[in-house]
Coordinates of N, CA and C in Angstrom, one line a residue:
M18 N 0.8 -1.2 -0.1 CA 0.0 0.1 0.0 C 1.0 1.3 -0.2
E19 N 0.5 2.1 -1.0 CA 1.4 3.4 -1.2 C 0.7 4.5 -0.2
T20 N 1.5 5.3 0.5 CA 0.9 6.5 1.1 C 0.7 7.6 0.2
E21 N 0.2 8.7 0.6 CA 0.1 9.9 -0.3 C 1.4 10.5 -0.5
D22 N 2.4 10.4 0.6 CA 3.8 10.7 0.2 C 4.4 9.9 -0.8
G23 N 4.1 8.6 -0.7 CA 4.8 7.9 -1.8 C 4.4 8.1 -3.3
Q24 N 3.1 8.5 -3.5 CA 2.7 8.8 -4.8 C 3.3 10.2 -5.1
W25 N 3.4 10.9 -4.2 CA 3.9 12.4 -4.4 C 5.4 12.1 -4.9
T26 N 6.2 11.4 -4.3 CA 7.4 11.1 -4.6 C 7.6 10.5 -5.9
L27 N 6.6 9.7 -6.3 CA 6.7 9.2 -7.7 C 6.4 10.0 -8.8
S28 N 5.5 11.0 -8.5 CA 5.1 11.8 -9.5 C 6.0 13.2 -9.5
F29 N 6.7 13.6 -8.4 CA 7.3 14.8 -8.5 C 8.8 14.6 -7.8
H30 N 9.8 15.6 -8.3 CA 11.1 15.3 -7.7 C 11.3 16.7 -7.0
A31 N 12.2 16.8 -6.1 CA 12.5 18.0 -5.5 C 13.2 18.9 -6.2
H32 N 13.1 20.1 -6.2 CA 13.9 21.0 -7.0 C 13.9 22.5 -6.0
P33 N 15.0 23.2 -6.1 CA 15.2 24.5 -5.3 C 14.3 25.3 -5.5
L34 N 13.6 25.4 -6.6 CA 12.5 26.6 -6.9 C 11.2 26.0 -6.6
G35 N 11.0 24.6 -6.4 CA 9.6 24.1 -6.1 C 9.7 22.6 -6.5
I36 N 8.8 22.3 -7.4 CA 8.7 20.9 -7.7 C 8.6 20.7 -9.4
I37 N 9.3 19.7 -9.7 CA 9.3 19.3 -11.2 C 8.1 18.2 -11.3
D38 N 7.3 18.6 -12.2 CA 6.2 17.5 -12.6 C 6.9 16.5 -13.7
T39 N 7.1 15.4 -13.3 CA 7.6 14.5 -14.3 C 6.6 14.0 -15.3
R40 N 5.5 14.3 -15.2 CA 4.4 13.8 -16.0 C 4.3 14.8 -17.3
H41 N 4.7 16.2 -17.0 CA 4.5 17.2 -18.0 C 5.9 17.7 -18.3
M42 N 7.0 17.3 -17.4 CA 8.3 17.8 -17.5 C 8.4 19.3 -17.4
K43 N 7.7 19.8 -16.4 CA 7.6 21.3 -16.1 C 8.0 21.7 -14.8
L44 N 8.6 22.7 -14.5 CA 8.9 23.2 -13.1 C 7.9 23.8 -12.4
V45 N 7.2 23.2 -11.6 CA 6.1 24.1 -10.9 C 6.3 24.7 -9.6
R46 N 6.3 26.0 -9.6 CA 6.7 26.7 -8.6 C 5.8 26.8 -7.5
R47 N 6.0 26.6 -6.3 CA 5.1 26.5 -5.2 C 4.1 27.7 -5.0
S48 N 4.7 29.0 -5.3 CA 3.8 30.1 -5.2 C 4.0 31.0 -6.3
A49 N 3.7 30.5 -7.6 CA 3.5 31.1 -8.7 C 2.4 30.5 -9.6
A50 N 1.8 31.4 -10.4 CA 0.9 31.1 -11.2 C 1.6 30.4 -12.4
P51 N 0.7 29.6 -13.2 CA 1.3 28.8 -14.4 C 1.8 29.7 -15.5
T52 N 1.2 31.0 -15.5 CA 1.3 32.0 -16.5 C 2.3 33.1 -16.2
N53 N 3.0 32.8 -14.8 CA 3.9 33.9 -14.4 C 5.2 33.9 -15.3
P54 N 5.5 35.1 -15.6 CA 6.7 35.3 -16.7 C 8.0 34.9 -15.9
L55 N 8.2 35.0 -14.7 CA 9.1 34.5 -14.0 C 9.2 33.0 -14.0
G56 N 8.1 32.3 -14.0 CA 8.1 30.9 -14.1 C 8.5 30.3 -15.2
A57 N 8.1 31.0 -16.5 CA 8.4 30.8 -17.9 C 10.0 31.0 -17.9
A58 N 10.4 32.1 -17.4 CA 11.9 32.4 -17.6 C 12.8 31.3 -17.0
A59 N 12.4 30.8 -15.8 CA 13.2 29.7 -15.0 C 13.1 28.5 -15.9
D60 N 11.7 28.2 -16.4 CA 11.7 27.0 -17.2 C 12.4 26.9 -18.6
A61 N 12.8 28.0 -19.1 CA 13.4 28.2 -20.4 C 14.9 27.8 -20.3

């Protein structure tokens, strides 16, 4: 049986700026909107 933490670990990897969604290969910043210019710049 997998815990919620286990599922989280399988789907995401730790990153200094937030988390990386391995399913979409995107950096997801904890406190930034998906359309945030800073987030796009960091991902580029």
